[in-house]
Amino acid sequence: MIEYVKIHHFYKSALMRSVRLILFGILVFVLLYTISSGGTPKFSLFVFYIFVMLEVFFHFKIVRVILNI
């Protein structure tokens, strides 16, 4: 249980929130740039979906364990 609290504390720190926000912005920019340049955004969408899946996983697995203490 202590490990979950450490992960949660690190994940909710200001540094990690900033990194996640910047990464999200970069991924959206690359995705929109790929679409506007006429290319197929297969790799951009793949990386974006991986990022979203990690965020959802964290929310539903780690935070739920923390809140049920």
PQR file of N, CA, C, O and H, with PARSE charges and radii, in Angstrom:
ATOM      1  N   MET A   1       0.821  -1.191   0.000 -0.4000 1.5000
ATOM      2  CA  MET A   1       0.000   0.000   0.000 -0.0000 2.0000
ATOM      3  C   MET A   1       0.868   1.260   0.000  0.5500 1.7000
ATOM      4  O   MET A   1       0.506   2.272  -0.599 -0.5500 1.4000
ATOM      5  N   ILE A   2       2.004   1.187   0.671 -0.4000 1.5000
ATOM      6  CA  ILE A   2       2.908   2.339   0.717 -0.0000 2.0000
ATOM      7  C   ILE A   2       3.399   2.692  -0.683  0.5500 1.7000
ATOM      8  O   ILE A   2       3.571   3.867  -1.006 -0.5500 1.4000
ATOM      9  H   ILE A   2       2.297   0.364   1.158  0.4000 1.0000
ATOM     10  N   GLU A   3       3.625   1.672  -1.514 -0.4000 1.5000
ATOM     11  CA  GLU A   3       4.096   1.926  -2.880 -0.0000 2.0000
ATOM     12  C   GLU A   3       3.068   2.716  -3.682  0.5500 1.7000
ATOM     13  O   GLU A   3       3.424   3.609  -4.450 -0.5500 1.4000
ATOM     14  H   GLU A   3       3.486   0.718  -1.251  0.4000 1.0000
ATOM     15  N   TYR A   4       1.783   2.380  -3.498 -0.4000 1.5000
ATOM     16  CA  TYR A   4       0.736   3.113  -4.202 -0.0000 2.0000
ATOM     17  C   TYR A   4       0.702   4.581  -3.774  0.5500 1.7000
ATOM     18  O   TYR A   4       0.494   5.471  -4.599 -0.5500 1.4000
ATOM     19  H   TYR A   4       1.494   1.654  -2.874  0.4000 1.0000
ATOM     20  N   VAL A   5       0.902   4.820  -2.504 -0.4000 1.5000
ATOM     21  CA  VAL A   5       0.900   6.200  -2.012 -0.0000 2.0000
ATOM     22  C   VAL A   5       2.092   6.963  -2.578  0.5500 1.7000
ATOM     23  O   VAL A   5       1.959   8.130  -2.946 -0.5500 1.4000
ATOM     24  H   VAL A   5       1.070   4.098  -1.834  0.4000 1.0000
ATOM     25  N   LYS A   6       3.247   6.324  -2.652 -0.4000 1.5000
ATOM     26  CA  LYS A   6       4.423   6.983  -3.226 -0.0000 2.0000
ATOM     27  C   LYS A   6       4.220   7.301  -4.702  0.5500 1.7000
ATOM     28  O   LYS A   6       4.551   8.391  -5.166 -0.5500 1.4000
ATOM     29  H   LYS A   6       3.355   5.376  -2.353  0.4000 1.0000
ATOM     30  N   ILE A   7       3.671   6.335  -5.431 -0.4000 1.5000
ATOM     31  CA  ILE A   7       3.399   6.564  -6.854 -0.0000 2.0000
ATOM     32  C   ILE A   7       2.391   7.692  -7.021  0.5500 1.7000
ATOM     33  O   ILE A   7       2.563   8.565  -7.871 -0.5500 1.4000
ATOM     34  H   ILE A   7       3.402   5.449  -5.054  0.4000 1.0000
ATOM     35  N   HIS A   8       1.348   7.671  -6.216 -0.4000 1.5000
ATOM     36  CA  HIS A   8       0.314   8.707  -6.304 -0.0000 2.0000
ATOM     37  C   HIS A   8       0.889  10.090  -5.981  0.5500 1.7000
ATOM     38  O   HIS A   8       0.580  11.067  -6.663 -0.5500 1.4000
ATOM     39  H   HIS A   8       1.208   6.962  -5.525  0.4000 1.0000
ATOM     40  N   HIS A   9       1.708  10.171  -4.962 -0.4000 1.5000
ATOM     41  CA  HIS A   9       2.312  11.447  -4.584 -0.0000 2.0000
ATOM     42  C   HIS A   9       3.222  11.971  -5.691  0.5500 1.7000
ATOM     43  O   HIS A   9       3.186  13.160  -6.008 -0.5500 1.4000
ATOM     44  H   HIS A   9       1.959   9.377  -4.407  0.4000 1.0000
ATOM     45  N   PHE A  10       4.030  11.105  -6.279 -0.4000 1.5000
ATOM     46  CA  PHE A  10       4.910  11.512  -7.370 -0.0000 2.0000
ATOM     47  C   PHE A  10       4.101  11.928  -8.593  0.5500 1.7000
ATOM     48  O   PHE A  10       4.421  12.925  -9.240 -0.5500 1.4000
ATOM     49  H   PHE A  10       4.059  10.139  -6.022  0.4000 1.0000
ATOM     50  N   TYR A  11       3.070  11.178  -8.908 -0.4000 1.5000
ATOM     51  CA  TYR A  11       2.265  11.447 -10.093 -0.0000 2.0000
ATOM     52  C   TYR A  11       1.493  12.759  -9.972  0.5500 1.7000
ATOM     53  O   TYR A  11       1.264  13.436 -10.974 -0.5500 1.4000
ATOM     54  H   TYR A  11       2.810  10.368  -8.383  0.4000 1.0000
ATOM     55  N   LYS A  12       1.095  13.119  -8.765 -0.4000 1.5000
ATOM     56  CA  LYS A  12       0.328  14.343  -8.558 -0.0000 2.0000
ATOM     57  C   LYS A  12       1.203  15.556  -8.249  0.5500 1.7000
ATOM     58  O   LYS A  12       0.677  16.636  -7.980 -0.5500 1.4000
ATOM     59  H   LYS A  12       1.281  12.568  -7.951  0.4000 1.0000
ATOM     60  N   SER A  13       2.510  15.402  -8.280 -0.4000 1.5000
ATOM     61  CA  SER A  13       3.390  16.533  -8.005 -0.0000 2.0000
ATOM     62  C   SER A  13       3.298  17.554  -9.140  0.5500 1.7000
ATOM     63  O   SER A  13       2.886  17.224 -10.252 -0.5500 1.4000
ATOM     64  H   SER A  13       2.938  14.525  -8.499  0.4000 1.0000
ATOM     65  N   ALA A  14       3.678  18.766  -8.852 -0.4000 1.5000
ATOM     66  CA  ALA A  14       3.587  19.847  -9.836 -0.0000 2.0000
ATOM     67  C   ALA A  14       4.487  19.578 -11.044  0.5500 1.7000
ATOM     68  O   ALA A  14       4.121  19.902 -12.174 -0.5500 1.4000
ATOM     69  H   ALA A  14       4.012  19.033  -7.948  0.4000 1.0000
ATOM     70  N   LEU A  15       5.643  18.995 -10.813 -0.4000 1.5000
ATOM     71  CA  LEU A  15       6.555  18.685 -11.907 -0.0000 2.0000
ATOM     72  C   LEU A  15       5.930  17.683 -12.875  0.5500 1.7000
ATOM     73  O   LEU A  15       5.972  17.889 -14.088 -0.5500 1.4000
ATOM     74  H   LEU A  15       5.939  18.731  -9.895  0.4000 1.0000
ATOM     75  N   MET A  16       5.360  16.617 -12.362 -0.4000 1.5000
ATOM     76  CA  MET A  16       4.758  15.601 -13.229 -0.0000 2.0000
ATOM     77  C   MET A  16       3.506  16.127 -13.928  0.5500 1.7000
ATOM     78  O   MET A  16       3.246  15.765 -15.075 -0.5500 1.4000
ATOM     79  H   MET A  16       5.325  16.449 -11.377  0.4000 1.0000
ATOM     80  N   ARG A  17       2.744  16.959 -13.267 -0.4000 1.5000
ATOM     81  CA  ARG A  17       1.581  17.561 -13.937 -0.0000 2.0000
ATOM     82  C   ARG A  17       2.031  18.429 -15.099  0.5500 1.7000
ATOM     83  O   ARG A  17       1.416  18.417 -16.166 -0.5500 1.4000
ATOM     84  H   ARG A  17       2.956  17.253 -12.335  0.4000 1.0000
ATOM     85  N   SER A  18       3.102  19.180 -14.891 -0.4000 1.5000
ATOM     86  CA  SER A  18       3.628  20.025 -15.967 -0.0000 2.0000
ATOM     87  C   SER A  18       4.154  19.177 -17.121  0.5500 1.7000
ATOM     88  O   SER A  18       3.906  19.488 -18.286 -0.5500 1.4000
ATOM     89  H   SER A  18       3.601  19.190 -14.025  0.4000 1.0000
ATOM     90  N   VAL A  19       4.870  18.121 -16.804 -0.4000 1.5000
ATOM     91  CA  VAL A  19       5.401  17.234 -17.844 -0.0000 2.0000
ATOM     92  C   VAL A  19       4.268  16.595 -18.629  0.5500 1.7000
ATOM     93  O   VAL A  19       4.330  16.529 -19.856 -0.5500 1.4000
ATOM     94  H   VAL A  19       5.072  17.868 -15.858  0.4000 1.0000
ATOM     95  N   ARG A  20       3.227  16.121 -17.938 -0.4000 1.5000
ATOM     96  CA  ARG A  20       2.091  15.516 -18.624 -0.0000 2.0000
ATOM     97  C   ARG A  20       1.354  16.520 -19.493  0.5500 1.7000
ATOM     98  O   ARG A  20       0.924  16.179 -20.595 -0.5500 1.4000
ATOM     99  H   ARG A  20       3.177  16.175 -16.940  0.4000 1.0000
ATOM    100  N   LEU A  21       1.201  17.746 -19.024 -0.4000 1.5000
ATOM    101  CA  LEU A  21       0.524  18.777 -19.804 -0.0000 2.0000
ATOM    102  C   LEU A  21       1.334  19.138 -21.053  0.5500 1.7000
ATOM    103  O   LEU A  21       0.771  19.281 -22.138 -0.5500 1.4000
ATOM    104  H   LEU A  21       1.551  18.023 -18.129  0.4000 1.0000
ATOM    105  N   ILE A  22       2.631  19.282 -20.903 -0.4000 1.5000
ATOM    106  CA  ILE A  22       3.489  19.602 -22.056 -0.0000 2.0000
ATOM    107  C   ILE A  22       3.482  18.442 -23.047  0.5500 1.7000
ATOM    108  O   ILE A  22       3.400  18.666 -24.254 -0.5500 1.4000
ATOM    109  H   ILE A  22       3.088  19.165 -20.021  0.4000 1.0000
ATOM    110  N   LEU A  23       3.566  17.212 -22.557 -0.4000 1.5000
ATOM    111  CA  LEU A  23       3.537  16.040 -23.436 -0.0000 2.0000
ATOM    112  C   LEU A  23       2.205  15.955 -24.175  0.5500 1.7000
ATOM    113  O   LEU A  23       2.174  15.651 -25.367 -0.5500 1.4000
ATOM    114  H   LEU A  23       3.632  17.030 -21.576  0.4000 1.0000
ATOM    115  N   PHE A  24       1.119  16.218 -23.480 -0.4000 1.5000
ATOM    116  CA  PHE A  24      -0.190  16.218 -24.129 -0.0000 2.0000
ATOM    117  C   PHE A  24      -0.248  17.276 -25.228  0.5500 1.7000
ATOM    118  O   PHE A  24      -0.748  17.004 -26.319 -0.5500 1.4000
ATOM    119  H   PHE A  24       1.144  16.465 -22.511  0.4000 1.0000
ATOM    120  N   GLY A  25       0.254  18.469 -24.953 -0.4000 1.5000
ATOM    121  CA  GLY A  25       0.267  19.527 -25.961 -0.0000 2.0000
ATOM    122  C   GLY A  25       1.093  19.164 -27.173  0.5500 1.7000
ATOM    123  O   GLY A  25       0.686  19.418 -28.306 -0.5500 1.4000
ATOM    124  H   GLY A  25       0.660  18.690 -24.066  0.4000 1.0000
ATOM    125  N   ILE A  26       2.253  18.571 -26.942 -0.4000 1.5000
ATOM    126  CA  ILE A  26       3.110  18.156 -28.052 -0.0000 2.0000
ATOM    127  C   ILE A  26       2.430  17.079 -28.888  0.5500 1.7000
ATOM    128  O   ILE A  26       2.470  17.124 -30.117 -0.5500 1.4000
ATOM    129  H   ILE A  26       2.584  18.365 -26.021  0.4000 1.0000
ATOM    130  N   LEU A  27       1.812  16.119 -28.226 -0.4000 1.5000
ATOM    131  CA  LEU A  27       1.140  15.044 -28.965 -0.0000 2.0000
ATOM    132  C   LEU A  27      -0.030  15.574 -29.791  0.5500 1.7000
ATOM    133  O   LEU A  27      -0.228  15.145 -30.928 -0.5500 1.4000
ATOM    134  H   LEU A  27       1.779  16.083 -27.227  0.4000 1.0000
ATOM    135  N   VAL A  28      -0.796  16.488 -29.239 -0.4000 1.5000
ATOM    136  CA  VAL A  28      -1.907  17.077 -29.999 -0.0000 2.0000
ATOM    137  C   VAL A  28      -1.373  17.881 -31.171  0.5500 1.7000
ATOM    138  O   VAL A  28      -1.927  17.809 -32.269 -0.5500 1.4000
ATOM    139  H   VAL A  28      -0.635  16.837 -28.316  0.4000 1.0000
ATOM    140  N   PHE A  29      -0.308  18.647 -30.961 -0.4000 1.5000
ATOM    141  CA  PHE A  29       0.280  19.438 -32.043 -0.0000 2.0000
ATOM    142  C   PHE A  29       0.775  18.534 -33.172  0.5500 1.7000
ATOM    143  O   PHE A  29       0.507  18.800 -34.343 -0.5500 1.4000
ATOM    144  H   PHE A  29       0.142  18.705 -30.070  0.4000 1.0000
ATOM    145  N   VAL A  30       1.492  17.473 -32.825 -0.4000 1.5000
ATOM    146  CA  VAL A  30       2.008  16.554 -33.842 -0.0000 2.0000
ATOM    147  C   VAL A  30       0.860  15.879 -34.579  0.5500 1.7000
ATOM    148  O   VAL A  30       0.917  15.706 -35.797 -0.5500 1.4000
ATOM    149  H   VAL A  30       1.710  17.257 -31.874  0.4000 1.0000
ATOM    150  N   LEU A  31      -0.157  15.506 -33.862 -0.4000 1.5000
ATOM    151  CA  LEU A  31      -1.315  14.869 -34.489 -0.0000 2.0000
ATOM    152  C   LEU A  31      -2.001  15.828 -35.462  0.5500 1.7000
ATOM    153  O   LEU A  31      -2.307  15.449 -36.592 -0.5500 1.4000
ATOM    154  H   LEU A  31      -0.203  15.646 -32.873  0.4000 1.0000
ATOM    155  N   LEU A  32      -2.241  17.050 -35.034 -0.4000 1.5000
ATOM    156  CA  LEU A  32      -2.877  18.031 -35.917 -0.0000 2.0000
ATOM    157  C   LEU A  32      -1.986  18.402 -37.100  0.5500 1.7000
ATOM    158  O   LEU A  32      -2.482  18.600 -38.210 -0.5500 1.4000
ATOM    159  H   LEU A  32      -1.993  17.358 -34.116  0.4000 1.0000
ATOM    160  N   TYR A  33      -0.690  18.498 -36.875 -0.4000 1.5000
ATOM    161  CA  TYR A  33       0.243  18.798 -37.959 -0.0000 2.0000
ATOM    162  C   TYR A  33       0.255  17.683 -38.991  0.5500 1.7000
ATOM    163  O   TYR A  33       0.285  17.948 -40.193 -0.5500 1.4000
ATOM    164  H   TYR A  33      -0.287  18.338 -35.974  0.4000 1.0000
ATOM    165  N   THR A  34       0.233  16.439 -38.533 -0.4000 1.5000
ATOM    166  CA  THR A  34       0.229  15.304 -39.451 -0.0000 2.0000
ATOM    167  C   THR A  34      -1.050  15.282 -40.277  0.5500 1.7000
ATOM    168  O   THR A  34      -1.013  15.012 -41.477 -0.5500 1.4000
ATOM    169  H   THR A  34       0.209  16.223 -37.557  0.4000 1.0000
ATOM    170  N   ILE A  35      -2.165  15.561 -39.644 -0.4000 1.5000
ATOM    171  CA  ILE A  35      -3.442  15.575 -40.366 -0.0000 2.0000
ATOM    172  C   ILE A  35      -3.481  16.725 -41.365  0.5500 1.7000
ATOM    173  O   ILE A  35      -3.935  16.546 -42.495 -0.5500 1.4000
ATOM    174  H   ILE A  35      -2.195  15.780 -38.669  0.4000 1.0000
ATOM    175  N   SER A  36      -3.008  17.907 -40.961 -0.4000 1.5000
ATOM    176  CA  SER A  36      -3.082  19.064 -41.852 -0.0000 2.0000
ATOM    177  C   SER A  36      -2.098  18.971 -43.018  0.5500 1.7000
ATOM    178  O   SER A  36      -2.324  19.582 -44.062 -0.5500 1.4000
ATOM    179  H   SER A  36      -2.639  18.052 -40.043  0.4000 1.0000
ATOM    180  N   SER A  37      -1.018  18.221 -42.857 -0.4000 1.5000
ATOM    181  CA  SER A  37      -0.049  18.095 -43.953 -0.0000 2.0000
ATOM    182  C   SER A  37      -0.448  17.017 -44.951  0.5500 1.7000
ATOM    183  O   SER A  37       0.242  16.808 -45.950 -0.5500 1.4000
ATOM    184  H   SER A  37      -0.834  17.724 -42.009  0.4000 1.0000
ATOM    185  N   GLY A  38      -1.543  16.340 -44.691 -0.4000 1.5000
ATOM    186  CA  GLY A  38      -2.054  15.355 -45.642 -0.0000 2.0000
ATOM    187  C   GLY A  38      -1.530  13.955 -45.420  0.5500 1.7000
ATOM    188  O   GLY A  38      -1.825  13.055 -46.205 -0.5500 1.4000
ATOM    189  H   GLY A  38      -2.103  16.509 -43.880  0.4000 1.0000
ATOM    190  N   GLY A  39      -0.763  13.752 -44.373 -0.4000 1.5000
ATOM    191  CA  GLY A  39      -0.239  12.413 -44.091 -0.0000 2.0000
ATOM    192  C   GLY A  39      -1.229  11.593 -43.297  0.5500 1.7000
ATOM    193  O   GLY A  39      -2.251  12.096 -42.832 -0.5500 1.4000
ATOM    194  H   GLY A  39      -0.522  14.484 -43.735  0.4000 1.0000
ATOM    195  N   THR A  40      -0.909  10.327 -43.152 -0.4000 1.5000
ATOM    196  CA  THR A  40      -1.748   9.468 -42.323 -0.0000 2.0000
ATOM    197  C   THR A  40      -1.179   9.467 -40.908  0.5500 1.7000
ATOM    198  O   THR A  40      -0.003   9.159 -40.715 -0.5500 1.4000
ATOM    199  H   THR A  40      -0.078   9.918 -43.530  0.4000 1.0000
ATOM    200  N   PRO A  41      -1.988   9.803 -39.932 -0.5600 1.5000
ATOM    201  CA  PRO A  41      -1.487   9.957 -38.563  0.2800 2.0000
ATOM    202  C   PRO A  41      -1.459   8.655 -37.769  0.5500 1.7000
ATOM    203  O   PRO A  41      -1.861   8.640 -36.605 -0.5500 1.4000
ATOM    204  N   LYS A  42      -0.993   7.564 -38.372 -0.4000 1.5000
ATOM    205  CA  LYS A  42      -1.028   6.276 -37.684 -0.0000 2.0000
ATOM    206  C   LYS A  42      -0.140   6.277 -36.445  0.5500 1.7000
ATOM    207  O   LYS A  42      -0.598   5.930 -35.356 -0.5500 1.4000
ATOM    208  H   LYS A  42      -0.667   7.576 -39.317  0.4000 1.0000
ATOM    209  N   PHE A  43       1.110   6.659 -36.598 -0.4000 1.5000
ATOM    210  CA  PHE A  43       2.034   6.638 -35.461 -0.0000 2.0000
ATOM    211  C   PHE A  43       1.657   7.699 -34.425  0.5500 1.7000
ATOM    212  O   PHE A  43       1.753   7.458 -33.221 -0.5500 1.4000
ATOM    213  H   PHE A  43       1.482   6.941 -37.483  0.4000 1.0000
ATOM    214  N   SER A  44       1.232   8.865 -34.892 -0.4000 1.5000
ATOM    215  CA  SER A  44       0.820   9.932 -33.976 -0.0000 2.0000
ATOM    216  C   SER A  44      -0.374   9.493 -33.133  0.5500 1.7000
ATOM    217  O   SER A  44      -0.410   9.724 -31.924 -0.5500 1.4000
ATOM    218  H   SER A  44       1.154   9.061 -35.870  0.4000 1.0000
ATOM    219  N   LEU A  45      -1.339   8.867 -33.773 -0.4000 1.5000
ATOM    220  CA  LEU A  45      -2.506   8.372 -33.040 -0.0000 2.0000
ATOM    221  C   LEU A  45      -2.123   7.263 -32.074  0.5500 1.7000
ATOM    222  O   LEU A  45      -2.651   7.200 -30.964 -0.5500 1.4000
ATOM    223  H   LEU A  45      -1.310   8.680 -34.755  0.4000 1.0000
ATOM    224  N   PHE A  46      -1.208   6.386 -32.485 -0.4000 1.5000
ATOM    225  CA  PHE A  46      -0.762   5.304 -31.615 -0.0000 2.0000
ATOM    226  C   PHE A  46      -0.148   5.861 -30.338  0.5500 1.7000
ATOM    227  O   PHE A  46      -0.500   5.420 -29.243 -0.5500 1.4000
ATOM    228  H   PHE A  46      -0.779   6.437 -33.387  0.4000 1.0000
ATOM    229  N   VAL A  47       0.763   6.822 -30.461 -0.4000 1.5000
ATOM    230  CA  VAL A  47       1.418   7.405 -29.287 -0.0000 2.0000
ATOM    231  C   VAL A  47       0.409   8.164 -28.436  0.5500 1.7000
ATOM    232  O   VAL A  47       0.461   8.089 -27.208 -0.5500 1.4000
ATOM    233  H   VAL A  47       1.049   7.180 -31.350  0.4000 1.0000
ATOM    234  N   PHE A  48      -0.505   8.890 -29.063 -0.4000 1.5000
ATOM    235  CA  PHE A  48      -1.533   9.622 -28.336 -0.0000 2.0000
ATOM    236  C   PHE A  48      -2.432   8.667 -27.556  0.5500 1.7000
ATOM    237  O   PHE A  48      -2.759   8.928 -26.398 -0.5500 1.4000
ATOM    238  H   PHE A  48      -0.548   8.951 -30.061  0.4000 1.0000
ATOM    239  N   TYR A  49      -2.832   7.568 -28.182 -0.4000 1.5000
ATOM    240  CA  TYR A  49      -3.684   6.582 -27.500 -0.0000 2.0000
ATOM    241  C   TYR A  49      -2.961   5.913 -26.341  0.5500 1.7000
ATOM    242  O   TYR A  49      -3.573   5.646 -25.307 -0.5500 1.4000
ATOM    243  H   TYR A  49      -2.567   7.356 -29.122  0.4000 1.0000
ATOM    244  N   ILE A  50      -1.678   5.639 -26.493 -0.4000 1.5000
ATOM    245  CA  ILE A  50      -0.894   5.066 -25.396 -0.0000 2.0000
ATOM    246  C   ILE A  50      -0.877   6.033 -24.213  0.5500 1.7000
ATOM    247  O   ILE A  50      -1.048   5.618 -23.067 -0.5500 1.4000
ATOM    248  H   ILE A  50      -1.180   5.856 -27.333  0.4000 1.0000
ATOM    249  N   PHE A  51      -0.671   7.313 -24.487 -0.4000 1.5000
ATOM    250  CA  PHE A  51      -0.672   8.324 -23.436 -0.0000 2.0000
ATOM    251  C   PHE A  51      -2.026   8.366 -22.720  0.5500 1.7000
ATOM    252  O   PHE A  51      -2.077   8.411 -21.491 -0.5500 1.4000
ATOM    253  H   PHE A  51      -0.533   7.651 -25.418  0.4000 1.0000
ATOM    254  N   VAL A  52      -3.100   8.353 -23.475 -0.4000 1.5000
ATOM    255  CA  VAL A  52      -4.442   8.389 -22.886 -0.0000 2.0000
ATOM    256  C   VAL A  52      -4.712   7.118 -22.080  0.5500 1.7000
ATOM    257  O   VAL A  52      -5.307   7.187 -21.004 -0.5500 1.4000
ATOM    258  H   VAL A  52      -3.058   8.317 -24.474  0.4000 1.0000
ATOM    259  N   MET A  53      -4.284   5.961 -22.586 -0.4000 1.5000
ATOM    260  CA  MET A  53      -4.493   4.713 -21.851 -0.0000 2.0000
ATOM    261  C   MET A  53      -3.729   4.711 -20.532  0.5500 1.7000
ATOM    262  O   MET A  53      -4.239   4.201 -19.535 -0.5500 1.4000
ATOM    263  H   MET A  53      -3.801   5.905 -23.460  0.4000 1.0000
ATOM    264  N   LEU A  54      -2.533   5.262 -20.499 -0.4000 1.5000
ATOM    265  CA  LEU A  54      -1.781   5.340 -19.252 -0.0000 2.0000
ATOM    266  C   LEU A  54      -2.469   6.256 -18.243  0.5500 1.7000
ATOM    267  O   LEU A  54      -2.498   5.956 -17.049 -0.5500 1.4000
ATOM    268  H   LEU A  54      -2.118   5.677 -21.309  0.4000 1.0000
ATOM    269  N   GLU A  55      -3.014   7.352 -18.711 -0.4000 1.5000
ATOM    270  CA  GLU A  55      -3.734   8.266 -17.824 -0.0000 2.0000
ATOM    271  C   GLU A  55      -4.980   7.584 -17.243  0.5500 1.7000
ATOM    272  O   GLU A  55      -5.254   7.697 -16.049 -0.5500 1.4000
ATOM    273  H   GLU A  55      -2.991   7.596 -19.680  0.4000 1.0000
ATOM    274  N   VAL A  56      -5.718   6.887 -18.083 -0.4000 1.5000
ATOM    275  CA  VAL A  56      -6.925   6.199 -17.625 -0.0000 2.0000
ATOM    276  C   VAL A  56      -6.558   5.063 -16.678  0.5500 1.7000
ATOM    277  O   VAL A  56      -7.219   4.862 -15.659 -0.5500 1.4000
ATOM    278  H   VAL A  56      -5.495   6.795 -19.053  0.4000 1.0000
ATOM    279  N   PHE A  57      -5.509   4.324 -17.010 -0.4000 1.5000
ATOM    280  CA  PHE A  57      -5.063   3.245 -16.130 -0.0000 2.0000
ATOM    281  C   PHE A  57      -4.713   3.792 -14.759  0.5500 1.7000
ATOM    282  O   PHE A  57      -5.121   3.233 -13.740 -0.5500 1.4000
ATOM    283  H   PHE A  57      -4.971   4.488 -17.837  0.4000 1.0000
ATOM    284  N   PHE A  58      -3.959   4.885 -14.729 -0.4000 1.5000
ATOM    285  CA  PHE A  58      -3.585   5.451 -13.445 -0.0000 2.0000
ATOM    286  C   PHE A  58      -4.818   5.857 -12.659  0.5500 1.7000
ATOM    287  O   PHE A  58      -4.923   5.578 -11.465 -0.5500 1.4000
ATOM    288  H   PHE A  58      -3.628   5.339 -15.556  0.4000 1.0000
ATOM    289  N   HIS A  59      -5.740   6.510 -13.324 -0.4000 1.5000
ATOM    290  CA  HIS A  59      -6.930   6.991 -12.624 -0.0000 2.0000
ATOM    291  C   HIS A  59      -7.756   5.841 -12.055  0.5500 1.7000
ATOM    292  O   HIS A  59      -8.187   5.898 -10.904 -0.5500 1.4000
ATOM    293  H   HIS A  59      -5.655   6.736 -14.294  0.4000 1.0000
ATOM    294  N   PHE A  60      -7.976   4.810 -12.843 -0.4000 1.5000
ATOM    295  CA  PHE A  60      -8.867   3.745 -12.402 -0.0000 2.0000
ATOM    296  C   PHE A  60      -8.198   2.680 -11.544  0.5500 1.7000
ATOM    297  O   PHE A  60      -8.891   1.956 -10.830 -0.5500 1.4000
ATOM    298  H   PHE A  60      -7.625   4.763 -13.779  0.4000 1.0000
ATOM    299  N   LYS A  61      -6.889   2.561 -11.589 -0.4000 1.5000
ATOM    300  CA  LYS A  61      -6.220   1.530 -10.785 -0.0000 2.0000
ATOM    301  C   LYS A  61      -5.555   2.107  -9.543  0.5500 1.7000
ATOM    302  O   LYS A  61      -5.811   1.629  -8.438 -0.5500 1.4000
ATOM    303  H   LYS A  61      -6.326   3.149 -12.170  0.4000 1.0000
ATOM    304  N   ILE A  62      -4.720   3.106  -9.692 -0.4000 1.5000
ATOM    305  CA  ILE A  62      -3.946   3.634  -8.571 -0.0000 2.0000
ATOM    306  C   ILE A  62      -4.811   4.526  -7.689  0.5500 1.7000
ATOM    307  O   ILE A  62      -4.838   4.336  -6.473 -0.5500 1.4000
ATOM    308  H   ILE A  62      -4.513   3.495 -10.590  0.4000 1.0000
ATOM    309  N   VAL A  63      -5.503   5.475  -8.257 -0.4000 1.5000
ATOM    310  CA  VAL A  63      -6.298   6.421  -7.466 -0.0000 2.0000
ATOM    311  C   VAL A  63      -7.433   5.699  -6.756  0.5500 1.7000
ATOM    312  O   VAL A  63      -7.774   6.042  -5.625 -0.5500 1.4000
ATOM    313  H   VAL A  63      -5.481   5.630  -9.244  0.4000 1.0000
ATOM    314  N   ARG A  64      -8.009   4.721  -7.397 -0.4000 1.5000
ATOM    315  CA  ARG A  64      -9.098   3.980  -6.773 -0.0000 2.0000
ATOM    316  C   ARG A  64      -8.602   3.214  -5.542  0.5500 1.7000
ATOM    317  O   ARG A  64      -9.318   3.122  -4.545 -0.5500 1.4000
ATOM    318  H   ARG A  64      -7.732   4.441  -8.316  0.4000 1.0000
ATOM    319  N   VAL A  65      -7.392   2.669  -5.602 -0.4000 1.5000
ATOM    320  CA  VAL A  65      -6.828   1.981  -4.450 -0.0000 2.0000
ATOM    321  C   VAL A  65      -6.564   2.973  -3.321  0.5500 1.7000
ATOM    322  O   VAL A  65      -6.817   2.666  -2.156 -0.5500 1.4000
ATOM    323  H   VAL A  65      -6.810   2.744  -6.412  0.4000 1.0000
ATOM    324  N   ILE A  66      -6.056   4.164  -3.659 -0.4000 1.5000
ATOM    325  CA  ILE A  66      -5.764   5.186  -2.661 -0.0000 2.0000
ATOM    326  C   ILE A  66      -7.044   5.647  -1.976  0.5500 1.7000
ATOM    327  O   ILE A  66      -7.058   5.832  -0.759 -0.5500 1.4000
ATOM    328  H   ILE A  66      -5.850   4.414  -4.605  0.4000 1.0000
ATOM    329  N   LEU A  67      -8.110   5.834  -2.732 -0.4000 1.5000
ATOM    330  CA  LEU A  67      -9.353   6.344  -2.160 -0.0000 2.0000
ATOM    331  C   LEU A  67     -10.093   5.300  -1.321  0.5500 1.7000
ATOM    332  O   LEU A  67     -10.933   5.655  -0.494 -0.5500 1.4000
ATOM    333  H   LEU A  67      -8.099   5.683  -3.720  0.4000 1.0000
ATOM    334  N   ASN A  68      -9.793   4.038  -1.524 -0.4000 1.5000
ATOM    335  CA  ASN A  68     -10.472   2.983  -0.768 -0.0000 2.0000
ATOM    336  C   ASN A  68      -9.745   2.615   0.524  0.5500 1.7000
ATOM    337  O   ASN A  68     -10.109   1.634   1.172 -0.5500 1.4000
ATOM    338  H   ASN A  68      -9.111   3.750  -2.196  0.4000 1.0000
ATOM    339  N   ILE A  69      -8.743   3.369   0.903 -0.4000 1.5000
ATOM    340  CA  ILE A  69      -8.006   3.080   2.144 -0.0000 2.0000
ATOM    341  C   ILE A  69      -8.880   3.348   3.338  0.5500 1.7000
ATOM    342  O   ILE A  69      -8.444   3.165   4.475 -0.5500 1.4000
ATOM    343  H   ILE A  69      -8.447   4.166   0.376  0.4000 1.0000
TER
END
